[in-house]
PDB file of C-alpha atoms in Angstrom:
ATOM      1  CA  MET A   4      15.771   7.855 -30.289  1.00 79.00           C
ATOM      2  CA  LEU A   5      18.667   5.652 -29.199  1.00 84.00           C
ATOM      3  CA  ALA A   6      17.986   2.905 -26.663  1.00 87.00           C
ATOM      4  CA  GLU A   7      20.384   4.531 -24.176  1.00 86.00           C
ATOM      5  CA  GLU A   8      18.516   7.826 -24.402  1.00 89.00           C
ATOM      6  CA  ARG A   9      15.181   6.086 -23.881  1.00 92.00           C
ATOM      7  CA  ARG A  10      16.464   4.229 -20.820  1.00 91.00           C
ATOM      8  CA  GLN A  11      17.753   7.457 -19.325  1.00 88.00           C
ATOM      9  CA  LEU A  12      14.299   8.998 -19.768  1.00 92.00           C
ATOM     10  CA  ILE A  13      12.766   5.916 -18.147  1.00 93.00           C
ATOM     11  CA  LEU A  14      15.175   6.245 -15.223  1.00 88.00           C
ATOM     12  CA  ASP A  15      14.392   9.961 -14.857  1.00 87.00           C
ATOM     13  CA  GLN A  16      10.678   9.178 -14.734  1.00 89.00           C
ATOM     14  CA  LEU A  17      11.253   6.439 -12.167  1.00 87.00           C
ATOM     15  CA  HIS A  18      13.191   8.801  -9.896  1.00 78.00           C
ATOM     16  CA  LYS A  19      10.412  11.368 -10.194  1.00 80.00           C
ATOM     17  CA  GLU A  20       7.397   9.085  -9.731  1.00 81.00           C
ATOM     18  CA  GLN A  21       8.931   6.195  -7.713  1.00 75.00           C
ATOM     19  CA  ARG A  22       7.144   3.642  -9.893  1.00 82.00           C
ATOM     20  CA  ILE A  23       6.834   3.059 -13.625  1.00 88.00           C
ATOM     21  CA  VAL A  24       4.294   0.953 -15.520  1.00 90.00           C
ATOM     22  CA  VAL A  25       5.205  -1.025 -18.636  1.00 92.00           C
ATOM     23  CA  LYS A  26       1.966  -0.295 -20.507  1.00 92.00           C
ATOM     24  CA  GLU A  27       2.284   3.448 -19.901  1.00 92.00           C
ATOM     25  CA  LEU A  28       5.903   3.467 -21.083  1.00 94.00           C
ATOM     26  CA  ALA A  29       4.980   1.510 -24.204  1.00 94.00           C
ATOM     27  CA  GLN A  30       2.380   4.135 -25.068  1.00 94.00           C
ATOM     28  CA  LYS A  31       4.730   6.996 -24.283  1.00 94.00           C
ATOM     29  CA  PHE A  32       7.569   5.708 -26.467  1.00 94.00           C
ATOM     30  CA  GLN A  33       5.305   4.054 -29.048  1.00 93.00           C
ATOM     31  CA  LEU A  34       6.987   0.689 -28.571  1.00 94.00           C
ATOM     32  CA  SER A  35       5.754  -2.800 -27.831  1.00 94.00           C
ATOM     33  CA  VAL A  36       5.317  -3.980 -24.268  1.00 93.00           C
ATOM     34  CA  ASP A  37       8.010  -6.599 -24.890  1.00 93.00           C
ATOM     35  CA  SER A  38      10.500  -3.897 -25.925  1.00 94.00           C
ATOM     36  CA  ILE A  39       9.927  -1.970 -22.721  1.00 94.00           C
ATOM     37  CA  ARG A  40      10.244  -5.149 -20.681  1.00 92.00           C
ATOM     38  CA  ARG A  41      13.625  -5.789 -22.319  1.00 93.00           C
ATOM     39  CA  ASP A  42      14.693  -2.252 -21.405  1.00 93.00           C
ATOM     40  CA  LEU A  43      13.715  -2.829 -17.787  1.00 92.00           C
ATOM     41  CA  SER A  44      15.512  -6.180 -17.700  1.00 90.00           C
ATOM     42  CA  ILE A  45      18.701  -4.565 -18.959  1.00 90.00           C
ATOM     43  CA  MET A  46      18.366  -1.716 -16.469  1.00 85.00           C
ATOM     44  CA  GLU A  47      17.827  -4.193 -13.631  1.00 82.00           C
ATOM     45  CA  GLU A  48      20.983  -6.063 -14.649  1.00 80.00           C
ATOM     46  CA  GLN A  49      22.816  -2.727 -14.541  1.00 77.00           C
ATOM     47  CA  GLY A  50      21.642  -2.140 -10.988  1.00 73.00           C
ATOM     48  CA  LEU A  51      19.468   0.848 -11.915  1.00 79.00           C
ATOM     49  CA  LEU A  52      16.067  -0.392 -10.764  1.00 81.00           C
ATOM     50  CA  LYS A  53      14.065  -3.368  -9.515  1.00 80.00           C
ATOM     51  CA  LYS A  54      11.442  -4.931 -11.759  1.00 81.00           C
ATOM     52  CA  SER A  55       8.017  -5.445 -10.221  1.00 75.00           C
ATOM     53  CA  TYR A  56       4.685  -6.787 -11.416  1.00 68.00           C
ATOM     54  CA  GLY A  57       3.734  -4.676 -14.429  1.00 79.00           C
ATOM     55  CA  GLY A  58       6.621  -2.244 -14.142  1.00 85.00           C
ATOM     56  CA  ALA A  59       9.554  -1.311 -11.941  1.00 86.00           C
ATOM     57  CA  VAL A  60      10.432   0.472  -8.700  1.00 80.00           C
ATOM     58  CA  PRO A  61      13.638   2.102  -7.468  1.00 78.00           C
ATOM     59  CA  LEU A  62      16.270   0.019  -5.773  1.00 70.00           C
ATOM     60  CA  ASN A  63      15.691  -0.277  -2.057  1.00 62.00           C
ATOM     61  CA  GLN A  64      16.366   2.807  -0.002  1.00 57.00           C
ATOM     62  CA  VAL A  65      15.827   2.901   3.735  1.00 50.00           C
ATOM     63  CA  ARG A  66      13.966   6.220   3.578  1.00 54.00           C
ATOM     64  CA  VAL A  67      11.157   6.391   1.031  1.00 58.00           C
ATOM     65  CA  PHE A  68       8.771   9.287   1.549  1.00 59.00           C
ATOM     66  CA  PRO A  69       5.152   9.607   0.357  1.00 61.00           C
ATOM     67  CA  ASN A  70       4.391  10.427  -3.235  1.00 62.00           C
ATOM     68  CA  SER A  71       2.601  13.674  -4.007  1.00 63.00           C
ATOM     69  CA  GLU A  72      -1.128  13.646  -3.264  1.00 70.00           C
ATOM     70  CA  GLU A  73      -1.881  13.670  -6.988  1.00 67.00           C
ATOM     71  CA  LYS A  74       0.199  10.547  -7.499  1.00 71.00           C
ATOM     72  CA  ARG A  75      -0.802   8.766  -4.282  1.00 69.00           C
ATOM     73  CA  TYR A  76      -4.528   9.256  -4.765  1.00 76.00           C
ATOM     74  CA  GLY A  77      -4.616   8.938  -8.531  1.00 75.00           C
ATOM     75  CA  PRO A  78      -6.093   5.965 -10.398  1.00 78.00           C
ATOM     76  CA  PRO A  79      -4.590   2.736  -8.992  1.00 76.00           C
ATOM     77  CA  ASN A  80      -3.032   0.020 -11.093  1.00 82.00           C
ATOM     78  CA  GLU A  81      -4.969  -3.230 -11.392  1.00 87.00           C
ATOM     79  CA  THR A  82      -2.881  -5.021  -8.775  1.00 88.00           C
ATOM     80  CA  GLN A  83      -3.319  -2.357  -6.110  1.00 90.00           C
ATOM     81  CA  ASP A  84      -7.020  -2.050  -6.845  1.00 93.00           C
ATOM     82  CA  ALA A  85      -7.472  -5.813  -6.442  1.00 94.00           C
ATOM     83  CA  ILE A  86      -5.843  -5.636  -3.000  1.00 95.00           C
ATOM     84  CA  SER A  87      -7.993  -2.657  -1.992  1.00 96.00           C
ATOM     85  CA  LYS A  88     -11.174  -4.377  -3.156  1.00 96.00           C
ATOM     86  CA  LEU A  89     -10.400  -7.583  -1.292  1.00 96.00           C
ATOM     87  CA  ALA A  90      -9.559  -5.630   1.859  1.00 97.00           C
ATOM     88  CA  ALA A  91     -12.888  -3.782   1.737  1.00 97.00           C
ATOM     89  CA  SER A  92     -14.764  -7.088   1.513  1.00 96.00           C
ATOM     90  CA  TYR A  93     -13.747  -7.913   5.091  1.00 97.00           C
ATOM     91  CA  ILE A  94     -15.884  -5.093   6.509  1.00 97.00           C
ATOM     92  CA  GLN A  95     -19.207  -6.277   7.915  1.00 96.00           C
ATOM     93  CA  PRO A  96     -22.338  -4.370   9.057  1.00 97.00           C
ATOM     94  CA  GLY A  97     -21.683  -2.375  12.211  1.00 97.00           C
ATOM     95  CA  ASP A  98     -17.906  -2.769  12.117  1.00 98.00           C
ATOM     96  CA  ALA A  99     -15.614  -0.069  13.457  1.00 98.00           C
ATOM     97  CA  VAL A 100     -12.476   0.053  11.333  1.00 98.00           C
ATOM     98  CA  PHE A 101      -9.264   2.020  11.023  1.00 98.00           C
ATOM     99  CA  ILE A 102      -8.218   3.105   7.535  1.00 98.00           C
ATOM    100  CA  GLY A 103      -4.987   5.069   7.063  1.00 95.00           C
ATOM    101  CA  GLY A 104      -3.936   7.518   4.386  1.00 93.00           C
ATOM    102  CA  ALA A 105      -1.941   5.414   1.938  1.00 92.00           C
ATOM    103  CA  GLY A 106      -2.976   5.146  -1.697  1.00 92.00           C
ATOM    104  CA  ILE A 107      -4.027   1.543  -1.141  1.00 94.00           C
ATOM    105  CA  HIS A 108      -6.309   2.738   1.688  1.00 96.00           C
ATOM    106  CA  PHE A 109      -7.827   5.418  -0.508  1.00 95.00           C
ATOM    107  CA  GLY A 110      -8.479   2.752  -3.124  1.00 95.00           C
ATOM    108  CA  MET A 111     -10.631   0.873  -0.606  1.00 96.00           C
ATOM    109  CA  LEU A 112     -13.180   3.676  -0.491  1.00 96.00           C
ATOM    110  CA  GLN A 113     -14.742   2.954  -3.881  1.00 94.00           C
ATOM    111  CA  HIS A 114     -15.320  -0.637  -2.772  1.00 95.00           C
ATOM    112  CA  LEU A 115     -16.769   0.082   0.678  1.00 95.00           C
ATOM    113  CA  PRO A 116     -20.367  -0.941   1.403  1.00 89.00           C
ATOM    114  CA  ARG A 117     -22.883   1.892   1.082  1.00 90.00           C
ATOM    115  CA  HIS A 118     -25.988   0.003   2.178  1.00 92.00           C
ATOM    116  CA  TYR A 119     -25.214  -0.783   5.826  1.00 94.00           C
ATOM    117  CA  PRO A 120     -23.744   1.197   8.708  1.00 96.00           C
ATOM    118  CA  ILE A 121     -20.026   1.201   9.500  1.00 97.00           C
ATOM    119  CA  THR A 122     -17.695   3.387  11.547  1.00 98.00           C
ATOM    120  CA  ILE A 123     -14.418   4.602  10.070  1.00 98.00           C
ATOM    121  CA  VAL A 124     -11.589   6.130  12.075  1.00 98.00           C
ATOM    122  CA  THR A 125      -8.791   7.680  10.042  1.00 98.00           C
ATOM    123  CA  ASN A 126      -5.778   9.914  10.537  1.00 97.00           C
ATOM    124  CA  ALA A 127      -5.826  11.132   6.922  1.00 95.00           C
ATOM    125  CA  MET A 128      -7.561  14.302   5.778  1.00 95.00           C
ATOM    126  CA  LYS A 129      -8.116  12.943   2.268  1.00 95.00           C
ATOM    127  CA  ILE A 130      -9.964   9.892   3.587  1.00 96.00           C
ATOM    128  CA  ALA A 131     -12.083  11.975   5.975  1.00 96.00           C
ATOM    129  CA  ASP A 132     -12.946  14.513   3.279  1.00 95.00           C
ATOM    130  CA  THR A 133     -14.050  11.740   0.898  1.00 95.00           C
ATOM    131  CA  ILE A 134     -16.378   9.962   3.330  1.00 96.00           C
ATOM    132  CA  LYS A 135     -17.731  12.962   5.255  1.00 93.00           C
ATOM    133  CA  GLY A 136     -21.041  13.024   3.350  1.00 89.00           C
ATOM    134  CA  TRP A 137     -21.750   9.292   3.359  1.00 95.00           C
ATOM    135  CA  ASP A 138     -25.015   8.588   5.186  1.00 95.00           C
ATOM    136  CA  ASN A 139     -24.031   5.085   6.266  1.00 96.00           C
ATOM    137  CA  VAL A 140     -20.639   6.040   7.755  1.00 97.00           C
ATOM    138  CA  ASP A 141     -19.839   7.485  11.165  1.00 96.00           C
ATOM    139  CA  ALA A 142     -16.471   9.118  10.520  1.00 97.00           C
ATOM    140  CA  TYR A 143     -13.821  10.102  13.072  1.00 97.00           C
ATOM    141  CA  LEU A 144     -10.680  12.051  12.165  1.00 97.00           C
ATOM    142  CA  ILE A 145      -7.659  11.648  14.435  1.00 97.00           C
ATOM    143  CA  GLY A 146      -6.020  15.038  14.983  1.00 94.00           C
ATOM    144  CA  GLY A 147      -2.646  16.436  15.952  1.00 94.00           C
ATOM    145  CA  LYS A 148       0.142  18.124  14.043  1.00 92.00           C
ATOM    146  CA  LEU A 149      -0.516  17.881  10.321  1.00 91.00           C
ATOM    147  CA  ARG A 150       2.220  16.175   8.337  1.00 85.00           C
ATOM    148  CA  THR A 151       2.103  18.262   5.184  1.00 81.00           C
ATOM    149  CA  THR A 152       3.917  15.724   2.998  1.00 77.00           C
ATOM    150  CA  SER A 153       1.162  13.146   3.501  1.00 82.00           C
ATOM    151  CA  GLY A 154      -1.865  15.064   4.772  1.00 88.00           C
ATOM    152  CA  SER A 155      -2.034  12.831   7.847  1.00 92.00           C
ATOM    153  CA  PHE A 156      -1.521  12.987  11.601  1.00 94.00           C
ATOM    154  CA  ILE A 157       1.055  10.681  13.243  1.00 93.00           C
ATOM    155  CA  ASP A 158       2.540  12.789  16.049  1.00 94.00           C
ATOM    156  CA  PRO A 159       2.269  12.054  19.817  1.00 95.00           C
ATOM    157  CA  LEU A 160      -1.122  13.810  20.000  1.00 96.00           C
ATOM    158  CA  ALA A 161      -2.468  11.555  17.241  1.00 96.00           C
ATOM    159  CA  ILE A 162      -1.036   8.476  18.958  1.00 96.00           C
ATOM    160  CA  GLU A 163      -2.727   9.453  22.227  1.00 96.00           C
ATOM    161  CA  GLN A 164      -6.062   9.922  20.484  1.00 97.00           C
ATOM    162  CA  VAL A 165      -6.043   6.703  18.485  1.00 97.00           C
ATOM    163  CA  ARG A 166      -5.418   4.688  21.652  1.00 96.00           C
ATOM    164  CA  LYS A 167      -8.856   5.777  22.870  1.00 97.00           C
ATOM    165  CA  PHE A 168     -10.573   3.745  20.136  1.00 97.00           C
ATOM    166  CA  SER A 169     -11.162   0.021  19.700  1.00 97.00           C
ATOM    167  CA  PHE A 170     -11.489  -1.501  16.237  1.00 98.00           C
ATOM    168  CA  ASP A 171     -13.089  -4.586  14.767  1.00 98.00           C
ATOM    169  CA  ILE A 172     -10.524  -4.360  11.950  1.00 98.00           C
ATOM    170  CA  CYS A 173      -7.506  -2.208  11.275  1.00 98.00           C
ATOM    171  CA  PHE A 174      -5.940  -2.028   7.828  1.00 98.00           C
ATOM    172  CA  VAL A 175      -2.229  -1.231   7.991  1.00 97.00           C
ATOM    173  CA  THR A 176       0.544  -0.869   5.468  1.00 95.00           C
ATOM    174  CA  GLY A 177       4.023   0.585   5.215  1.00 91.00           C
ATOM    175  CA  GLY A 178       6.898   1.282   2.906  1.00 86.00           C
ATOM    176  CA  GLY A 179       8.263  -2.233   3.255  1.00 87.00           C
ATOM    177  CA  ILE A 180       7.613  -5.596   4.861  1.00 91.00           C
ATOM    178  CA  THR A 181      10.057  -8.396   5.625  1.00 89.00           C
ATOM    179  CA  SER A 182      10.201 -11.393   7.923  1.00 89.00           C
ATOM    180  CA  LYS A 183      10.949  -8.862  10.684  1.00 89.00           C
ATOM    181  CA  GLY A 184       7.718  -6.960  10.046  1.00 94.00           C
ATOM    182  CA  ILE A 185       6.405  -3.709   8.624  1.00 95.00           C
ATOM    183  CA  SER A 186       8.733  -0.729   8.361  1.00 91.00           C
ATOM    184  CA  MET A 187       8.179   2.943   7.624  1.00 88.00           C
ATOM    185  CA  ALA A 188      10.071   6.043   6.519  1.00 83.00           C
ATOM    186  CA  THR A 189       9.735   7.740   9.916  1.00 86.00           C
ATOM    187  CA  PRO A 190       9.764   6.612  13.568  1.00 91.00           C
ATOM    188  CA  ASP A 191       6.518   8.528  14.213  1.00 92.00           C
ATOM    189  CA  GLY A 192       4.793   6.517  11.503  1.00 91.00           C
ATOM    190  CA  GLY A 193       5.949   3.278  13.096  1.00 93.00           C
ATOM    191  CA  SER A 194       4.810   4.383  16.542  1.00 95.00           C
ATOM    192  CA  PHE A 195       1.389   5.367  15.244  1.00 96.00           C
ATOM    193  CA  ILE A 196       0.757   1.970  13.641  1.00 96.00           C
ATOM    194  CA  ARG A 197       1.816   0.219  16.864  1.00 96.00           C
ATOM    195  CA  ALA A 198      -0.810   2.271  18.702  1.00 97.00           C
ATOM    196  CA  VAL A 199      -3.475   1.412  16.104  1.00 97.00           C
ATOM    197  CA  ILE A 200      -3.069  -2.349  16.414  1.00 96.00           C
ATOM    198  CA  GLU A 201      -3.148  -2.341  20.239  1.00 95.00           C
ATOM    199  CA  ASN A 202      -6.941  -2.314  20.323  1.00 94.00           C
ATOM    200  CA  ALA A 203      -7.804  -4.038  17.053  1.00 98.00           C
ATOM    201  CA  ARG A 204      -9.610  -7.382  17.018  1.00 97.00           C
ATOM    202  CA  MET A 205      -8.387  -8.206  13.500  1.00 98.00           C
ATOM    203  CA  ARG A 206      -5.196  -6.803  11.978  1.00 98.00           C
ATOM    204  CA  ILE A 207      -4.945  -6.861   8.201  1.00 98.00           C
ATOM    205  CA  GLY A 208      -1.775  -5.873   6.384  1.00 97.00           C
ATOM    206  CA  LEU A 209      -1.899  -4.597   2.800  1.00 97.00           C
ATOM    207  CA  ALA A 210       1.252  -5.031   0.722  1.00 93.00           C
ATOM    208  CA  PRO A 211       1.747  -5.171  -3.050  1.00 90.00           C
ATOM    209  CA  SER A 212       4.491  -7.664  -3.862  1.00 88.00           C
ATOM    210  CA  GLU A 213       7.033  -4.939  -4.702  1.00 82.00           C
ATOM    211  CA  LYS A 214       7.030  -3.974  -1.012  1.00 86.00           C
ATOM    212  CA  LEU A 215       7.845  -7.489   0.160  1.00 87.00           C
ATOM    213  CA  GLY A 216      11.474  -7.879   1.139  1.00 81.00           C
ATOM    214  CA  ARG A 217      11.987  -4.122   1.548  1.00 80.00           C
ATOM    215  CA  ASP A 218      13.277  -2.949   4.922  1.00 80.00           C
ATOM    216  CA  LEU A 219      12.864   0.777   5.544  1.00 81.00           C
ATOM    217  CA  PHE A 220      14.262   3.227   8.076  1.00 81.00           C
ATOM    218  CA  ALA A 221      11.959   2.728  11.077  1.00 86.00           C
ATOM    219  CA  SER A 222      10.387  -0.503  12.304  1.00 89.00           C
ATOM    220  CA  SER A 223       6.663  -0.542  12.959  1.00 93.00           C
ATOM    221  CA  ILE A 224       5.168  -3.899  13.979  1.00 95.00           C
ATOM    222  CA  PRO A 225       6.443  -7.481  13.846  1.00 95.00           C
ATOM    223  CA  LEU A 226       5.066  -9.637  11.054  1.00 96.00           C
ATOM    224  CA  ALA A 227       3.510 -11.975  13.622  1.00 96.00           C
ATOM    225  CA  GLU A 228       1.241  -9.148  14.845  1.00 97.00           C
ATOM    226  CA  LEU A 229      -0.796  -9.437  11.630  1.00 97.00           C
ATOM    227  CA  ASP A 230      -3.707 -11.851  11.351  1.00 98.00           C
ATOM    228  CA  VAL A 231      -3.996 -11.540   7.575  1.00 98.00           C
ATOM    229  CA  LEU A 232      -1.677 -10.239   4.868  1.00 97.00           C
ATOM    230  CA  ILE A 233      -3.229  -9.332   1.512  1.00 97.00           C
ATOM    231  CA  THR A 234      -0.749  -9.164  -1.344  1.00 95.00           C
ATOM    232  CA  ASP A 235      -0.787 -10.087  -5.041  1.00 92.00           C
ATOM    233  CA  THR A 236       0.022 -13.124  -7.146  1.00 89.00           C
ATOM    234  CA  GLN A 237       3.642 -12.058  -7.685  1.00 85.00           C
ATOM    235  CA  ALA A 238       4.500 -12.534  -4.000  1.00 88.00           C
ATOM    236  CA  SER A 239       7.461 -14.886  -3.564  1.00 85.00           C
ATOM    237  CA  GLN A 240       6.881 -18.329  -2.110  1.00 89.00           C
ATOM    238  CA  ALA A 241       9.781 -17.750   0.260  1.00 87.00           C
ATOM    239  CA  PHE A 242       8.109 -14.721   1.817  1.00 90.00           C
ATOM    240  CA  ILE A 243       4.730 -16.457   1.969  1.00 93.00           C
ATOM    241  CA  GLN A 244       6.352 -19.322   3.872  1.00 92.00           C
ATOM    242  CA  GLN A 245       7.996 -16.898   6.295  1.00 92.00           C
ATOM    243  CA  ALA A 246       4.638 -15.273   7.004  1.00 94.00           C
ATOM    244  CA  GLU A 247       2.844 -18.581   7.461  1.00 95.00           C
ATOM    245  CA  ASN A 248       5.561 -19.763   9.847  1.00 95.00           C
ATOM    246  CA  VAL A 249       4.601 -16.993  12.280  1.00 95.00           C
ATOM    247  CA  GLY A 250       0.867 -17.602  11.950  1.00 96.00           C
ATOM    248  CA  VAL A 251      -0.113 -15.043   9.312  1.00 96.00           C
ATOM    249  CA  GLN A 252      -2.753 -16.000   6.763  1.00 97.00           C
ATOM    250  CA  VAL A 253      -1.558 -14.866   3.335  1.00 96.00           C
ATOM    251  CA  ILE A 254      -4.178 -14.097   0.704  1.00 96.00           C
ATOM    252  CA  MET A 255      -3.256 -13.088  -2.818  1.00 94.00           C
ATOM    253  CA  ALA A 256      -5.638 -10.753  -4.595  1.00 91.00           C
ATOM    254  CA  SER A 257      -5.918 -11.307  -8.326  1.00 81.00           C
ATOM    255  CA  ASP A 258      -7.256  -9.166 -11.135  1.00 69.00           C
ATOM    256  CA  ASP A 259     -10.053 -11.671 -11.785  1.00 64.00           C
ATOM    257  CA  ASN A 260     -11.429 -11.060  -8.263  1.00 59.00           C
ATOM    258  CA  GLU A 261     -10.766 -14.630  -7.137  1.00 62.00           C
ATOM    259  CA  PRO A 262      -8.614 -14.439  -3.977  1.00 63.00           C
ATOM    260  CA  ILE A 263      -6.008 -17.159  -3.474  1.00 65.00           C
ATOM    261  CA  THR A 264      -5.529 -18.269   0.108  1.00 63.00           C
ATOM    262  CA  MET A 265      -2.040 -19.588   0.786  1.00 58.00           C
ATOM    263  CA  GLU A 266      -2.448 -20.650   4.416  1.00 49.00           C
ATOM    264  CA  GLY A 267      -1.623 -24.303   4.841  1.00 48.00           C
ATOM    265  CA  THR A 268       0.105 -24.686   1.486  1.00 43.00           C
TER     266      THR A 268
END
């Protein structure tokens, strides 16, 4: 296979899945990891994609919609799993928390405590279905009009309901995050997250480094509204400084389970 043909196949896969992983491509094409990395570097120089930690993502678009459920809730990569695990460690006995329906939220579930009581409020059917039989969890599902593309509820009815709850911690994410804040693909999604944080004692943002610097269609919450931002070790120092300047504690999750706190650096 010619290199140009291989790169076209890589680009086709990226457009279909919205993220590609170097190790998976190396196995697929029976090439070395270094060869695939060179392909991605060339494609980035050609303006075809943006390299990220361990792979690549499409160039920024202002409207990026959810992946299929199979893709979103499939096995996470190591970076995303490290963020999910660190996020789950913040939950203490008796806490009432909000967990949304993103893949990084779903990844938290395998790391949640099972030996002490917690309350989980979610607007995602997949999350509710997973935790419904857990003896130590009181689960609440926010209702409204079902958004079939994501299996979640973010309409005005859902916003009205979520405002009736108070949270010890809310875990929020989005399609992109910049110095202006978190942004989403839809205005309803942004409005829902604003309602969630209104009554949250601690607000934790979850953002793999490939989402940093991306500005999507609809604004959600200002960066300064977060207390903590959990990202990974590939986060740029420039963005970390921007977050710290508005009072956000930045913590980088690493694959070796040793979080790196950047506040005060």
